[in-house]
């Protein structure tokens, strides 16, 4: 892939040229790109030839080129072209296995072919209205126009199709080798046009483990309030990607240090003001980041956003519940209850789906339940309630609770780990005996109606809930015991 780029502004080694180590990185990146492009070439090159025969350019562009260079190109490919959307549709008609036009107003046509999802966008040279992030779509005249409007240099590279010429006018390849996030133009102009790019910088830092160039970082801090122009849904989506990255801690620190977190997640920054009651960390903020890291280490395979978000929010109730006793010790009584309420409010404001919000809120509310188990106070009934209240979240609750143990006291850490091992063993025993995953009353609604001689209605619901409480307290009952308990309850309630 010959380099047709114009000189960039960054310098990596002496006299602005890459160092020997960086040249090795560039060579490795180029080898990655060749391998990845060969994988998608049958479709990409075929598409490129269709555009070329019609007198149009087609380039693989942006994140697709970046990911190819990193050796991680997926099945979603981004292209740009000088053809307008109606011409693109004409060129792929009969070739694409499916097409969609949801992005047509922004110049984008989607297509599927050979197991790949393709998005083909007309060259753009956008202007923004300065109030929202919505661009005023204006088609560009050239590939360079299009690359100039992109967010970061590592996303401002292109490979032409079908001839595979490489274009890199802003030295994105150098920044990829040195693992730096930098904007093609000034960061003030870039972020002023689209403030969401500031959050994207933090997201890429988390996903790629790249450093943000100091000038970009300074602009993020200076323009943080501009993030208020962005819709909650778009902020949420970027934040989920950040939290699901390889190194969310780097991204979270960047959000707090630049003030961006204050615009949409102020609870996180607020933790820096609170001192951990055990004096194990500088503050609750540092403890929280440690818990997130611990939770990540316990994941099984893919990133678990629910677990990571619960770890992030588990102590947000501490600032509101802080109290200092007469002995000078700091306490945060019932911070899990307050934190669950705050988590629900914040996730609602960010427009998270109800099921996602409910799961995270439940984990936050339950994360302290385990403490006290080691004192021998838990009955089998308490264990049943723990499992029942957690429901499908129990495996995550196990991980969250273990992650929350960040004490540097080895003896205490070992004791807590042993206590939780004992609890899990006890849960497994009771589950095997009683099938805790499906705790139900020992009589169903039909049996209750028959025994009490009542129709369907509130009485049946009350009876069902009573029998479930008995089931949790005493374990399974046989049929005679369950019927006797139901009749005893009915007499006490004046029913029948």
PDB file of C-alpha atoms in Angstrom, residues 127-228:
ATOM      1  CA  UNK A 127     -20.894  22.421   9.140  1.00  0.00           C
ATOM      2  CA  UNK A 128     -22.622  22.346  12.529  1.00  0.00           C
ATOM      3  CA  UNK A 129     -25.319  24.641  13.828  1.00  0.00           C
ATOM      4  CA  UNK A 130     -23.458  25.413  17.065  1.00  0.00           C
ATOM      5  CA  UNK A 131     -26.454  24.443  19.202  1.00  0.00           C
ATOM      6  CA  UNK A 132     -26.866  20.673  18.743  1.00  0.00           C
ATOM      7  CA  UNK A 133     -24.453  18.069  17.398  1.00  0.00           C
ATOM      8  CA  UNK A 134     -26.554  17.674  14.271  1.00  0.00           C
ATOM      9  CA  UNK A 135     -24.579  18.428  11.154  1.00  0.00           C
ATOM     10  CA  UNK A 136     -25.856  20.563   8.328  1.00  0.00           C
ATOM     11  CA  UNK A 137     -25.023  18.042   5.635  1.00  0.00           C
ATOM     12  CA  UNK A 138     -22.917  19.463   2.837  1.00  0.00           C
ATOM     13  CA  UNK A 139     -21.301  17.104   0.380  1.00  0.00           C
ATOM     14  CA  UNK A 140     -17.558  17.459  -0.028  1.00  0.00           C
ATOM     15  CA  UNK A 141     -15.707  17.550  -3.294  1.00  0.00           C
ATOM     16  CA  UNK A 142     -12.837  15.214  -2.476  1.00  0.00           C
ATOM     17  CA  UNK A 143     -11.487  12.507  -0.228  1.00  0.00           C
ATOM     18  CA  UNK A 144      -9.296  15.089   1.525  1.00  0.00           C
ATOM     19  CA  UNK A 145     -12.389  17.166   2.360  1.00  0.00           C
ATOM     20  CA  UNK A 146     -13.931  14.076   3.918  1.00  0.00           C
ATOM     21  CA  UNK A 147     -10.864  13.107   5.948  1.00  0.00           C
ATOM     22  CA  UNK A 148     -10.410  16.646   7.236  1.00  0.00           C
ATOM     23  CA  UNK A 149     -13.852  16.579   8.925  1.00  0.00           C
ATOM     24  CA  UNK A 150     -13.229  13.363  10.858  1.00  0.00           C
ATOM     25  CA  UNK A 151     -12.822  13.266  14.622  1.00  0.00           C
ATOM     26  CA  UNK A 152      -9.271  11.941  15.143  1.00  0.00           C
ATOM     27  CA  UNK A 153      -6.233  11.335  12.971  1.00  0.00           C
ATOM     28  CA  UNK A 154      -6.389   7.586  13.603  1.00  0.00           C
ATOM     29  CA  UNK A 155      -9.844   7.673  11.984  1.00  0.00           C
ATOM     30  CA  UNK A 156      -8.775   9.940   9.098  1.00  0.00           C
ATOM     31  CA  UNK A 157      -7.076   7.372   6.868  1.00  0.00           C
ATOM     32  CA  UNK A 158      -8.411   5.730   3.722  1.00  0.00           C
ATOM     33  CA  UNK A 159      -7.638   2.855   1.352  1.00  0.00           C
ATOM     34  CA  UNK A 160      -8.901   3.224  -2.212  1.00  0.00           C
ATOM     35  CA  UNK A 161     -10.680   0.344  -3.909  1.00  0.00           C
ATOM     36  CA  UNK A 162      -9.971  -1.716  -5.820  1.00  0.00           C
ATOM     37  CA  UNK A 163      -6.326  -0.521  -6.165  1.00  0.00           C
ATOM     38  CA  UNK A 164      -5.538  -0.271  -2.407  1.00  0.00           C
ATOM     39  CA  UNK A 165      -3.822   3.127  -2.397  1.00  0.00           C
ATOM     40  CA  UNK A 166      -3.318   4.392   1.156  1.00  0.00           C
ATOM     41  CA  UNK A 167      -4.152   8.035   1.985  1.00  0.00           C
ATOM     42  CA  UNK A 168      -3.108   9.543   5.315  1.00  0.00           C
ATOM     43  CA  UNK A 169      -2.967  13.377   5.142  1.00  0.00           C
ATOM     44  CA  UNK A 170      -2.917  13.892   8.922  1.00  0.00           C
ATOM     45  CA  UNK A 171      -0.270  11.328   9.905  1.00  0.00           C
ATOM     46  CA  UNK A 172      -2.774   8.994  11.519  1.00  0.00           C
ATOM     47  CA  UNK A 173      -0.487   6.020  10.964  1.00  0.00           C
ATOM     48  CA  UNK A 174       2.217   7.698  13.053  1.00  0.00           C
ATOM     49  CA  UNK A 175      -0.322   8.407  15.819  1.00  0.00           C
ATOM     50  CA  UNK A 176      -1.476   4.811  15.656  1.00  0.00           C
ATOM     51  CA  UNK A 177       2.113   3.641  16.133  1.00  0.00           C
ATOM     52  CA  UNK A 178       2.706   6.022  19.054  1.00  0.00           C
ATOM     53  CA  UNK A 179      -0.767   5.273  20.494  1.00  0.00           C
ATOM     54  CA  UNK A 180      -1.893   8.889  20.593  1.00  0.00           C
ATOM     55  CA  UNK A 181      -5.363  10.402  20.121  1.00  0.00           C
ATOM     56  CA  UNK A 182      -5.130  13.690  18.229  1.00  0.00           C
ATOM     57  CA  UNK A 183      -7.525  15.715  16.042  1.00  0.00           C
ATOM     58  CA  UNK A 184      -6.836  16.435  12.353  1.00  0.00           C
ATOM     59  CA  UNK A 185      -7.306  20.190  12.895  1.00  0.00           C
ATOM     60  CA  UNK A 186      -7.335  22.099  16.166  1.00  0.00           C
ATOM     61  CA  UNK A 187      -9.255  20.302  18.924  1.00  0.00           C
ATOM     62  CA  UNK A 188     -11.154  23.527  19.659  1.00  0.00           C
ATOM     63  CA  UNK A 189     -12.583  23.540  16.143  1.00  0.00           C
ATOM     64  CA  UNK A 190     -13.282  19.812  16.167  1.00  0.00           C
ATOM     65  CA  UNK A 191     -15.029  19.776  19.549  1.00  0.00           C
ATOM     66  CA  UNK A 192     -16.765  23.063  18.889  1.00  0.00           C
ATOM     67  CA  UNK A 193     -18.332  21.469  15.827  1.00  0.00           C
ATOM     68  CA  UNK A 194     -19.304  18.254  17.618  1.00  0.00           C
ATOM     69  CA  UNK A 195     -18.905  18.077  21.421  1.00  0.00           C
ATOM     70  CA  UNK A 196     -19.639  14.352  21.409  1.00  0.00           C
ATOM     71  CA  UNK A 197     -16.108  13.921  20.085  1.00  0.00           C
ATOM     72  CA  UNK A 198     -14.779  14.749  23.552  1.00  0.00           C
ATOM     73  CA  UNK A 199     -16.553  11.725  24.951  1.00  0.00           C
ATOM     74  CA  UNK A 200     -15.345   9.693  21.986  1.00  0.00           C
ATOM     75  CA  UNK A 201     -11.752  10.633  22.877  1.00  0.00           C
ATOM     76  CA  UNK A 202     -12.259   9.126  26.330  1.00  0.00           C
ATOM     77  CA  UNK A 203     -13.958   6.111  24.774  1.00  0.00           C
ATOM     78  CA  UNK A 204     -11.045   5.460  22.398  1.00  0.00           C
ATOM     79  CA  UNK A 205      -8.602   5.847  25.282  1.00  0.00           C
ATOM     80  CA  UNK A 206     -10.542   3.111  27.081  1.00  0.00           C
ATOM     81  CA  UNK A 207     -10.989   0.842  24.073  1.00  0.00           C
ATOM     82  CA  UNK A 208      -7.503   1.122  22.567  1.00  0.00           C
ATOM     83  CA  UNK A 209      -5.428   2.037  25.650  1.00  0.00           C
ATOM     84  CA  UNK A 210      -4.198   5.141  23.800  1.00  0.00           C
ATOM     85  CA  UNK A 211      -3.063   8.398  25.411  1.00  0.00           C
ATOM     86  CA  UNK A 212      -4.897  11.647  24.669  1.00  0.00           C
ATOM     87  CA  UNK A 213      -2.587  14.348  23.293  1.00  0.00           C
ATOM     88  CA  UNK A 214      -2.168  17.179  25.875  1.00  0.00           C
ATOM     89  CA  UNK A 215      -3.705  19.831  23.625  1.00  0.00           C
ATOM     90  CA  UNK A 216      -6.738  17.634  23.029  1.00  0.00           C
ATOM     91  CA  UNK A 217      -7.049  16.990  26.753  1.00  0.00           C
ATOM     92  CA  UNK A 218      -6.875  20.724  27.518  1.00  0.00           C
ATOM     93  CA  UNK A 219      -9.611  21.436  24.964  1.00  0.00           C
ATOM     94  CA  UNK A 220     -11.820  18.761  26.523  1.00  0.00           C
ATOM     95  CA  UNK A 221     -11.548  20.514  29.884  1.00  0.00           C
ATOM     96  CA  UNK A 222     -12.125  23.967  28.398  1.00  0.00           C
ATOM     97  CA  UNK A 223     -15.168  22.907  26.368  1.00  0.00           C
ATOM     98  CA  UNK A 224     -16.705  20.358  28.765  1.00  0.00           C
ATOM     99  CA  UNK A 225     -19.902  22.358  29.214  1.00  0.00           C
ATOM    100  CA  UNK A 226     -20.570  22.060  25.474  1.00  0.00           C
ATOM    101  CA  UNK A 227     -21.435  18.414  26.103  1.00  0.00           C
ATOM    102  CA  UNK A 228     -24.781  19.729  27.352  1.00  0.00           C
TER     103      UNK A 228
END
